[in-house]
Structure formats: C-alpha cells, structure tokens
PDB file of C-alpha atoms in Angstrom:
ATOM      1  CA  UNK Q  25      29.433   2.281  36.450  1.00  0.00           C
ATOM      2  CA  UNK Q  26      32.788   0.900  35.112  1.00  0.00           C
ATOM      3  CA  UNK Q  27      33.087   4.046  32.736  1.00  0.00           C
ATOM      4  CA  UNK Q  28      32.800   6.246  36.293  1.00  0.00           C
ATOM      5  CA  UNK Q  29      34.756   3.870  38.012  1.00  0.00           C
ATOM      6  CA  UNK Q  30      37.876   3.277  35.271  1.00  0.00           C
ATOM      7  CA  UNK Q  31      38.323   7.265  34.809  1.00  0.00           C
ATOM      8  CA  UNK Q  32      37.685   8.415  38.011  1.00  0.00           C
ATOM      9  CA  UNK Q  33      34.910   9.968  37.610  1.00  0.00           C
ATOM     10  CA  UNK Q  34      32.328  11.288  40.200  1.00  0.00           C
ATOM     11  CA  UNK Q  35      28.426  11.064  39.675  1.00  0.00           C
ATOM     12  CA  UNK Q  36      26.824  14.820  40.859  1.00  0.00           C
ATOM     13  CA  UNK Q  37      23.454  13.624  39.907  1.00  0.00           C
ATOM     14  CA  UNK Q  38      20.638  11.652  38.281  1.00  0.00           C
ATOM     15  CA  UNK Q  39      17.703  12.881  37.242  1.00  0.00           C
ATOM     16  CA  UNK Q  40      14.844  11.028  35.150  1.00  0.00           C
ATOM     17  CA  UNK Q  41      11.696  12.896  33.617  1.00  0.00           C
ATOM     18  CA  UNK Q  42       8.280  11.846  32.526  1.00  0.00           C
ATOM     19  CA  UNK Q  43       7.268  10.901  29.020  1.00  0.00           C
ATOM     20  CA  UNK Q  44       5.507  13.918  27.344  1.00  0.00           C
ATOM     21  CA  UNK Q  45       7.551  15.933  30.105  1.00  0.00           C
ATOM     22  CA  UNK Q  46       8.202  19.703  28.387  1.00  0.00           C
ATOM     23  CA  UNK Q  47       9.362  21.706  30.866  1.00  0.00           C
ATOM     24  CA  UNK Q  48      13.123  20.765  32.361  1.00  0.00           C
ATOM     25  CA  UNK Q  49      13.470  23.190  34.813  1.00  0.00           C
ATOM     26  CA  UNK Q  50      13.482  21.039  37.624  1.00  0.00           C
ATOM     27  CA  UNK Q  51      15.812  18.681  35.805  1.00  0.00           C
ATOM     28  CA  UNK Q  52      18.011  21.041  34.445  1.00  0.00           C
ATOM     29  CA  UNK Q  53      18.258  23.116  38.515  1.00  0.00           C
ATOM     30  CA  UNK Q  54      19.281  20.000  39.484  1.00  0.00           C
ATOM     31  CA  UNK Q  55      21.448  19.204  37.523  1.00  0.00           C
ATOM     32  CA  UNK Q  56      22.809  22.600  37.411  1.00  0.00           C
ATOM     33  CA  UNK Q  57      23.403  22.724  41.291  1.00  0.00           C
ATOM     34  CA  UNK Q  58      24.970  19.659  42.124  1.00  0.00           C
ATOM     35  CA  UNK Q  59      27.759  21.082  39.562  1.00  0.00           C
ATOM     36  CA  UNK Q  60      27.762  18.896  37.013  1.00  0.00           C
ATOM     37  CA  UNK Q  61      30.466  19.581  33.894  1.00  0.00           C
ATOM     38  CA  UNK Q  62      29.165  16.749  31.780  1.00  0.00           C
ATOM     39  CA  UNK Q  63      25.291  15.662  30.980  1.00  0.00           C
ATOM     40  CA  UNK Q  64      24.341  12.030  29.481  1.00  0.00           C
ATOM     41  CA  UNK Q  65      20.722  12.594  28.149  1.00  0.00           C
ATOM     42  CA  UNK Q  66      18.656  10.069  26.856  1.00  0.00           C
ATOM     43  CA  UNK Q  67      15.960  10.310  24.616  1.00  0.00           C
ATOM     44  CA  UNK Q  68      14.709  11.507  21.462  1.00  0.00           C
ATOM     45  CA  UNK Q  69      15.640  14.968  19.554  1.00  0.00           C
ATOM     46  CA  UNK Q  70      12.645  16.806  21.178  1.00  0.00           C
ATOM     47  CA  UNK Q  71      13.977  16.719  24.783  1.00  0.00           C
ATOM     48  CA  UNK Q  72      17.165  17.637  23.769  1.00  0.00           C
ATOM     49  CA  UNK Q  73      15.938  20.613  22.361  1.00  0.00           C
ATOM     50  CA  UNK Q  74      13.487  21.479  25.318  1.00  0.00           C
ATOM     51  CA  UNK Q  75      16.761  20.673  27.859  1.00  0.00           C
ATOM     52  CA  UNK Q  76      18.485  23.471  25.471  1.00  0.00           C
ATOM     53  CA  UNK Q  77      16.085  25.958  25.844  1.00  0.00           C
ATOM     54  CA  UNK Q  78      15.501  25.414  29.902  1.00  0.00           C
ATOM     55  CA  UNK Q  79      19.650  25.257  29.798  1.00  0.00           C
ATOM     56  CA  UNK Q  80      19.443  28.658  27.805  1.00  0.00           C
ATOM     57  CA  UNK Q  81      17.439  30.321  30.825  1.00  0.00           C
ATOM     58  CA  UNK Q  82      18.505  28.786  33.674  1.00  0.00           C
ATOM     59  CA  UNK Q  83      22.513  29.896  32.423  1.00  0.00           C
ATOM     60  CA  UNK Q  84      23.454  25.719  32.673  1.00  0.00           C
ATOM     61  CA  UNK Q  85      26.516  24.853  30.486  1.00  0.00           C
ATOM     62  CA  UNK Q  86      27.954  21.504  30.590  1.00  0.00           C
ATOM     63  CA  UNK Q  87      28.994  19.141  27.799  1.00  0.00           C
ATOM     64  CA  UNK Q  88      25.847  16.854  26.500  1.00  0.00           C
ATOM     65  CA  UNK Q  89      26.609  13.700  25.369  1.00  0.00           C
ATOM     66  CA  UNK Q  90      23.449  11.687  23.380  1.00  0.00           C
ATOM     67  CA  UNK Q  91      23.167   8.938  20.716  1.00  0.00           C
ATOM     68  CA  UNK Q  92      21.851   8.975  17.680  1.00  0.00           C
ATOM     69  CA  UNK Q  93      17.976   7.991  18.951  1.00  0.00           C
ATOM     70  CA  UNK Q  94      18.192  11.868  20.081  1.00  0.00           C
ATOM     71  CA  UNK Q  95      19.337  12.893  16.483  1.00  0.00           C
ATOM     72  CA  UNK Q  96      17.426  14.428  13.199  1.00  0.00           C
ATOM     73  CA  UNK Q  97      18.128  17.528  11.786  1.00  0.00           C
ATOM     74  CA  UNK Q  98      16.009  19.874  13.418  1.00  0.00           C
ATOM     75  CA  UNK Q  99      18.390  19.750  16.434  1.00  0.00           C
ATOM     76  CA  UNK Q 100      20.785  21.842  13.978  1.00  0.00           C
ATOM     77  CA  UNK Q 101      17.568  24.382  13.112  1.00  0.00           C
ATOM     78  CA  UNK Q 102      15.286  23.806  15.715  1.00  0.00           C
ATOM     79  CA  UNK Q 103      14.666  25.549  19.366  1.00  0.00           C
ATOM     80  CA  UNK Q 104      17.935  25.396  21.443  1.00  0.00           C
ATOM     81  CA  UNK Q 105      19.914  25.555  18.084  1.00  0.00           C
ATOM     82  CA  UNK Q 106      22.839  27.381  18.948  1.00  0.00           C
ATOM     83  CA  UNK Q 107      23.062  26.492  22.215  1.00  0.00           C
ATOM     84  CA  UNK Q 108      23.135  22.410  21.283  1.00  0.00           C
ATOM     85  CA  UNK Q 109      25.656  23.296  18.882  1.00  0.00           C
ATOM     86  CA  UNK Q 110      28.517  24.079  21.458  1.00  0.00           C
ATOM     87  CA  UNK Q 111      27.276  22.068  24.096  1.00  0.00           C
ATOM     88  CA  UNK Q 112      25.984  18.801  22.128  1.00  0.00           C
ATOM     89  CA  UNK Q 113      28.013  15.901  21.018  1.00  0.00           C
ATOM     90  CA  UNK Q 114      26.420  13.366  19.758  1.00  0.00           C
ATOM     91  CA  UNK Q 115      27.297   9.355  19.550  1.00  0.00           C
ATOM     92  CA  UNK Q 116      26.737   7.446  16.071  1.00  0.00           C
ATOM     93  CA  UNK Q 117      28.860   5.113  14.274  1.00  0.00           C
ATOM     94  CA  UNK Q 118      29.949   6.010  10.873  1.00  0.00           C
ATOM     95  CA  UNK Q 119      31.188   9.402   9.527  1.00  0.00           C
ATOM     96  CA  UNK Q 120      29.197  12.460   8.453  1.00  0.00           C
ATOM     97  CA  UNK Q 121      26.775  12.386   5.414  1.00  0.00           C
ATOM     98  CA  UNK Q 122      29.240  13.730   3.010  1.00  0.00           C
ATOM     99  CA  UNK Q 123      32.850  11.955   4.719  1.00  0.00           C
ATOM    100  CA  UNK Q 124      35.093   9.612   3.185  1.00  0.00           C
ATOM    101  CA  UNK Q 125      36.441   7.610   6.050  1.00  0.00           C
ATOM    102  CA  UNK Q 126      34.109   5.039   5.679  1.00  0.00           C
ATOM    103  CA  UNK Q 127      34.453   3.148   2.383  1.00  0.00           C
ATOM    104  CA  UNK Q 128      30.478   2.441   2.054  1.00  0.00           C
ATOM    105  CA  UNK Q 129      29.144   5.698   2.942  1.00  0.00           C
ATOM    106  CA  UNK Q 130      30.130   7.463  -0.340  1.00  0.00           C
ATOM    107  CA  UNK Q 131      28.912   4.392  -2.007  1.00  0.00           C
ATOM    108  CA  UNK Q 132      25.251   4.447  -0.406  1.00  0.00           C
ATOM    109  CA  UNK Q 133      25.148   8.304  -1.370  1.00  0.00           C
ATOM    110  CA  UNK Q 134      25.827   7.408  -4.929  1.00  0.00           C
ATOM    111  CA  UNK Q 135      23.334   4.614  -5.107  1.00  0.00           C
ATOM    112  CA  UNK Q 136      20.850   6.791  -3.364  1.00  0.00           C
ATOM    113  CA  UNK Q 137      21.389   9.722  -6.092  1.00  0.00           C
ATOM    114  CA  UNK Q 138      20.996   7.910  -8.737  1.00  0.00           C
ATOM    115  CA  UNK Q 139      17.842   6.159  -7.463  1.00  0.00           C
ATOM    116  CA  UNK Q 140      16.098   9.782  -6.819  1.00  0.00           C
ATOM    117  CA  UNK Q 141      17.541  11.259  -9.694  1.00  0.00           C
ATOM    118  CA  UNK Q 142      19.526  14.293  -7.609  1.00  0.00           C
ATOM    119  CA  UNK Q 143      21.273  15.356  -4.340  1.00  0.00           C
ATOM    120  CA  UNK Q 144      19.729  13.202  -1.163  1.00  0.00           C
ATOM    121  CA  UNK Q 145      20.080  14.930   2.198  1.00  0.00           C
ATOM    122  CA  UNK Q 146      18.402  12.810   5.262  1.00  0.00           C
ATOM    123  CA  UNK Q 147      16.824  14.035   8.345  1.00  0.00           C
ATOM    124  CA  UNK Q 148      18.523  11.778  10.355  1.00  0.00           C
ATOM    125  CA  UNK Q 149      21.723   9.094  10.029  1.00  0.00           C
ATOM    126  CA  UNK Q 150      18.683   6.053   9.921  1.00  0.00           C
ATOM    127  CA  UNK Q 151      20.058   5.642   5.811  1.00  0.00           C
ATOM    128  CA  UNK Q 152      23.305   4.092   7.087  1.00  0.00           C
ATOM    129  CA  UNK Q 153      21.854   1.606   9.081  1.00  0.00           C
ATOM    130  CA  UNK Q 154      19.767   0.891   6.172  1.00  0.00           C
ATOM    131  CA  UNK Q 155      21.948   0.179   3.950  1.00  0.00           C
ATOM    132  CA  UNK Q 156      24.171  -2.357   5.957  1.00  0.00           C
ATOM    133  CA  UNK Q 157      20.931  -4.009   6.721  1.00  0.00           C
ATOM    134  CA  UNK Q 158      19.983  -4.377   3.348  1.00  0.00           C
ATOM    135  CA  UNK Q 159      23.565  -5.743   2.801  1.00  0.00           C
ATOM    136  CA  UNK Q 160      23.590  -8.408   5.180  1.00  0.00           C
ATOM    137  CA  UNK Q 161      19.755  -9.118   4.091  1.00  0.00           C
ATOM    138  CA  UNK Q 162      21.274  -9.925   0.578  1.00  0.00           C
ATOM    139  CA  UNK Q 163      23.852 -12.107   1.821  1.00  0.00           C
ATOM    140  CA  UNK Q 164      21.422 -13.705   3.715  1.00  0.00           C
ATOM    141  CA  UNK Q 165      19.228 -14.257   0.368  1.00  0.00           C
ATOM    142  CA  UNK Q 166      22.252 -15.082  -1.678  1.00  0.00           C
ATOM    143  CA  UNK Q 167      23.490 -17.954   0.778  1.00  0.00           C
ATOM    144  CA  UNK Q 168      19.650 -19.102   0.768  1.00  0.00           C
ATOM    145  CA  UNK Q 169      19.430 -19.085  -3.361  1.00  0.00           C
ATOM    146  CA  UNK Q 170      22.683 -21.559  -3.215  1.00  0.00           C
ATOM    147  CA  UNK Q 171      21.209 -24.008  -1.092  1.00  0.00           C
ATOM    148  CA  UNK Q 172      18.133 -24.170  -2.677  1.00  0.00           C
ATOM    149  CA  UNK Q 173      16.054 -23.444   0.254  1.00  0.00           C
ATOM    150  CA  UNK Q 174      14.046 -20.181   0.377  1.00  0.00           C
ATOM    151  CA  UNK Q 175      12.154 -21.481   3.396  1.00  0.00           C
ATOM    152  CA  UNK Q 176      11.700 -19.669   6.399  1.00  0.00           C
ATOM    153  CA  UNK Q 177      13.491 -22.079   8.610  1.00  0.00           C
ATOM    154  CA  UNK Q 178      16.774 -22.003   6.183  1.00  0.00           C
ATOM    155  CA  UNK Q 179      17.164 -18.318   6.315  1.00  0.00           C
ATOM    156  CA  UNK Q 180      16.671 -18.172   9.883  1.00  0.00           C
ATOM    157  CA  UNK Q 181      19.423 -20.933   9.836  1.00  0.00           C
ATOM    158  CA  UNK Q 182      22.006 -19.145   7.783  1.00  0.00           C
ATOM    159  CA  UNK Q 183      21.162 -15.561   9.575  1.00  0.00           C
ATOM    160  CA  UNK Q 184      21.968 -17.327  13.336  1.00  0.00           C
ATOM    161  CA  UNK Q 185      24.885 -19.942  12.166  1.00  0.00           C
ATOM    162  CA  UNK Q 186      25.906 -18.812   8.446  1.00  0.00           C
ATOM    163  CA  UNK Q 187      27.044 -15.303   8.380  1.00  0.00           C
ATOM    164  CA  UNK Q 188      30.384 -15.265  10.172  1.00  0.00           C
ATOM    165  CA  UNK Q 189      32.581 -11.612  10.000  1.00  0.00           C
ATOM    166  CA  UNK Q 190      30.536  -9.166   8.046  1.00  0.00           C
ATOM    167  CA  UNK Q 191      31.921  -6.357   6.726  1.00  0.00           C
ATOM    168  CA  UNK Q 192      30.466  -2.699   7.608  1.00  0.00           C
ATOM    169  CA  UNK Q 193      32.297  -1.130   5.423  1.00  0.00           C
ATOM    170  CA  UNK Q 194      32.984   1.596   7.819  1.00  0.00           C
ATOM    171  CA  UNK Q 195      30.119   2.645   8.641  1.00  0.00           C
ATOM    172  CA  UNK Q 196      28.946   0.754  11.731  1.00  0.00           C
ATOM    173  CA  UNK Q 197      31.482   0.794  14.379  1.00  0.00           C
ATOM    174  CA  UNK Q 198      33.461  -2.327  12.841  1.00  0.00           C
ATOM    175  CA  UNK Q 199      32.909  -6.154  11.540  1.00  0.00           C
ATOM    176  CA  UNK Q 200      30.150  -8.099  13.168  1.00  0.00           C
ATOM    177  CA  UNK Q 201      31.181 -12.052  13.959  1.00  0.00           C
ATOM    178  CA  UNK Q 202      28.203 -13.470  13.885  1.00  0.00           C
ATOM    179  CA  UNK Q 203      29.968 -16.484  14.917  1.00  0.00           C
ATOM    180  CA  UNK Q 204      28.262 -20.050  14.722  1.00  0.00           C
ATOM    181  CA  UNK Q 205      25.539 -19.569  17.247  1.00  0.00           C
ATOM    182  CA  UNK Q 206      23.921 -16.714  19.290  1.00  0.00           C
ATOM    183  CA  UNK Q 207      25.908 -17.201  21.897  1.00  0.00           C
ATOM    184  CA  UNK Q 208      29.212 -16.456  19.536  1.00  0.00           C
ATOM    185  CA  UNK Q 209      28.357 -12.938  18.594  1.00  0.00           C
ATOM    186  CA  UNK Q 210      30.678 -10.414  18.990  1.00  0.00           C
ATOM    187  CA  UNK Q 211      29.286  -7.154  17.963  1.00  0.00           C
ATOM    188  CA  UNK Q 212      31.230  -4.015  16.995  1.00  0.00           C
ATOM    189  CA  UNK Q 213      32.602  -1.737  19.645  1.00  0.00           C
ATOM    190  CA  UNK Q 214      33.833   1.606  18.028  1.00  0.00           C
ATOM    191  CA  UNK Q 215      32.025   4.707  17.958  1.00  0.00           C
ATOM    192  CA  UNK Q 216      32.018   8.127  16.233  1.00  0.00           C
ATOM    193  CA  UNK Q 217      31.198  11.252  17.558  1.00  0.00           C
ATOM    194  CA  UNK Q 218      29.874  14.257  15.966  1.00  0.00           C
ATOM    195  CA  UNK Q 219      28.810  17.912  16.459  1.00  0.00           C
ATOM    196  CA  UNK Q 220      25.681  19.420  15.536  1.00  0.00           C
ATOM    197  CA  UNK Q 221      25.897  21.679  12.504  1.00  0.00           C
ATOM    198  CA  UNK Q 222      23.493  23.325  10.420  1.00  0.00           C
ATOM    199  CA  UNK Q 223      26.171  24.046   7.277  1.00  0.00           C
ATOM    200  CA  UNK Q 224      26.953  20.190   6.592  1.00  0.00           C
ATOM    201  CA  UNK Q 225      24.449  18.275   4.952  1.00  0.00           C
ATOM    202  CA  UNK Q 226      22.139  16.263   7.546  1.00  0.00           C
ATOM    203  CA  UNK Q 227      23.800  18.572  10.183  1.00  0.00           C
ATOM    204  CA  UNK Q 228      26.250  15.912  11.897  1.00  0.00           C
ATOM    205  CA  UNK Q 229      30.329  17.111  11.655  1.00  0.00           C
ATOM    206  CA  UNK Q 230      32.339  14.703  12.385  1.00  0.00           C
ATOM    207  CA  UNK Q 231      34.596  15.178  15.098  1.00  0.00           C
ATOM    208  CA  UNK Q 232      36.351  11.673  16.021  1.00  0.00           C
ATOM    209  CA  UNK Q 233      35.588   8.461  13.618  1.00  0.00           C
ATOM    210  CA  UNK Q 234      35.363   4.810  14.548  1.00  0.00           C
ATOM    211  CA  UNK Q 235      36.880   6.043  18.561  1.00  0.00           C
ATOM    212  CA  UNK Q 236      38.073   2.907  20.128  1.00  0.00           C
ATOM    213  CA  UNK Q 237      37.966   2.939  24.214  1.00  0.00           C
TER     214      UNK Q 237
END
C-alpha cells in the first residue's frame, strides 16, 4: 500500500488462485481487462510459466514482477519461455551467477569448482544464500570455540546478542546488524533485479544490482 500510495500508483486488480490451480485464464482475463500495465505474481516457477502460456493466448502483455521463490532455470527453457523473457523481471539480491559486483559471488563459484572438480551451473540462485549462511554459521562456531562453550544455549546466545554487522559480501542486499537483541535487527534493504535468460549461466541477467528505494 505505501509503494501504491508514494508513486501514485493505481491498483486495476487483484486476483488470487488455488493451489494446484493450472489453468489462468480467468486470472489472466481479469487481469487483462481491468488494464493492468504491471503484474506482481507470487508463487513458485510453475505458475509463472502456466500465467505465460494463458498470457501467450489470451494476447496479455504487462510487465511481471516475481522474487526469487518463483525462480529456477526452467523459466529460461521451460513453457512460456520467450514470452517470460520480455515480460519477466525477477527480484533477488546479489548479481548474476557469473557477475563481479558482488565481492563473494566469484569467490563461492571458485570454492564450488574446486569442490566438484569442474564448471558448477545451479538451477536456481538457492547457492548464494547458502553460502552466506554457512558464513555466518562459522562465525557463529568460531565465537562459540573461544568461549569454550559448544552448548546449545551459548550458540543460541552469540547468534541473538553476539553477531553485530555481518558482512554479505555483496551478495545479499547489504550488512545485517544483528544488533544486541531481537528487537535490534536491522536487516538489509537493497535488491537486484534480473531478466530471464537462457544464454547466461543459471539464466538470471542482471539488470540493476543492490537497487536502493
């Protein structure tokens, strides 16, 4: 509401659909004739793709704006292929699979080579959040080895009043301050956004890193 609100911007309609639902023609109509220019979808990859194809028929071309839950590769392949890729942009932190804007990403590609022994090429973006999980998991572990306290109740400590700023090395929207307590946290707020394209590797092109609104 404040995102409407702050630009000016008028709702044509909203529209909600069953789990399992395959067939969007109702949804997409809708959609289609109260003149919408711009479509928020959530869900996973699958309904994008079945939206695509229903968009495909019904002649329905607005901008489609989803996060990464929607995202693995086979948007790039799959049904609705073309079609997503000029209409879809989709909303991850981070840069593409092969970018260099964030300092950890080509770092994590590296690591992840030389573990498989050869080129690694996800399905999805899941890798990046990963690896800064891991990350913060081993400062968790490290601060816990110092004190001398593996116990469950010390790393729960040092995970909700230990951790302060963490770095995400780029590739997670910006630092987390953990703060002192719970209550402190101040997560990141930036936010990429990418096209959908079969010729780079994991089929996300960046378009606009680490946006700040």
């Amino acid at each position: 509401d404040f995102a409407f609100d702050d630009l000016g911007l008028t709702v044509g309609s909203e529209v909600r659909y069953a789990s399992g639902t395959e067939d969007y023609t109702a949804q997409v109509t809708e959609l289609k004739n109260a003149g919408c220019d711009v479509v928020v979808i959530g869900g996973v990859g699958l309904v994008v793709q079945q939206f695509a194809v229903k968009a495909v028929q019904l002649d329905f071309n607005p901008e489609v704006l989803t996060s990464n839950v929607a995202y693995n590769i086979t948007l790039a392949t799959g049904p609705g292929a073309d079609w997503i890729a000029e209409h879809v942009i989709v909303a991850v932190t981070g840069t593409q699979w092969d970018g260099d804007q964030a300092v950890g990403q080509p770092e994590m590609v590296a690591a992840l080579e030389e573990l498989e022994g050869g080129d690694v090429t996800p399905t999805a973006n899941a890798y990046q959040t990963g690896w800064i999980n891991a990350a913060l998991t081993v400062e968790i572990l490290a601060k816990a080895i110092e004190s001398g306290d593996m116990s469950r109740e010390n790393l729960l400590e040092i995970a909700t009043t230990q951790l302060g700023e963490v770095d995400d090395m780029g590739m997670a929207g910006g630092a987390y301050n953990y703060g002192s307590s719970v209550a402190d946290r101040t997560p990141p707020h930036l936010m990429s956004f990418f096209a959908v394209n079969a010729d780079v590797p994991a089929g996300l092109e960046l378009i606009e890193y680490n946006y700040d609104s």
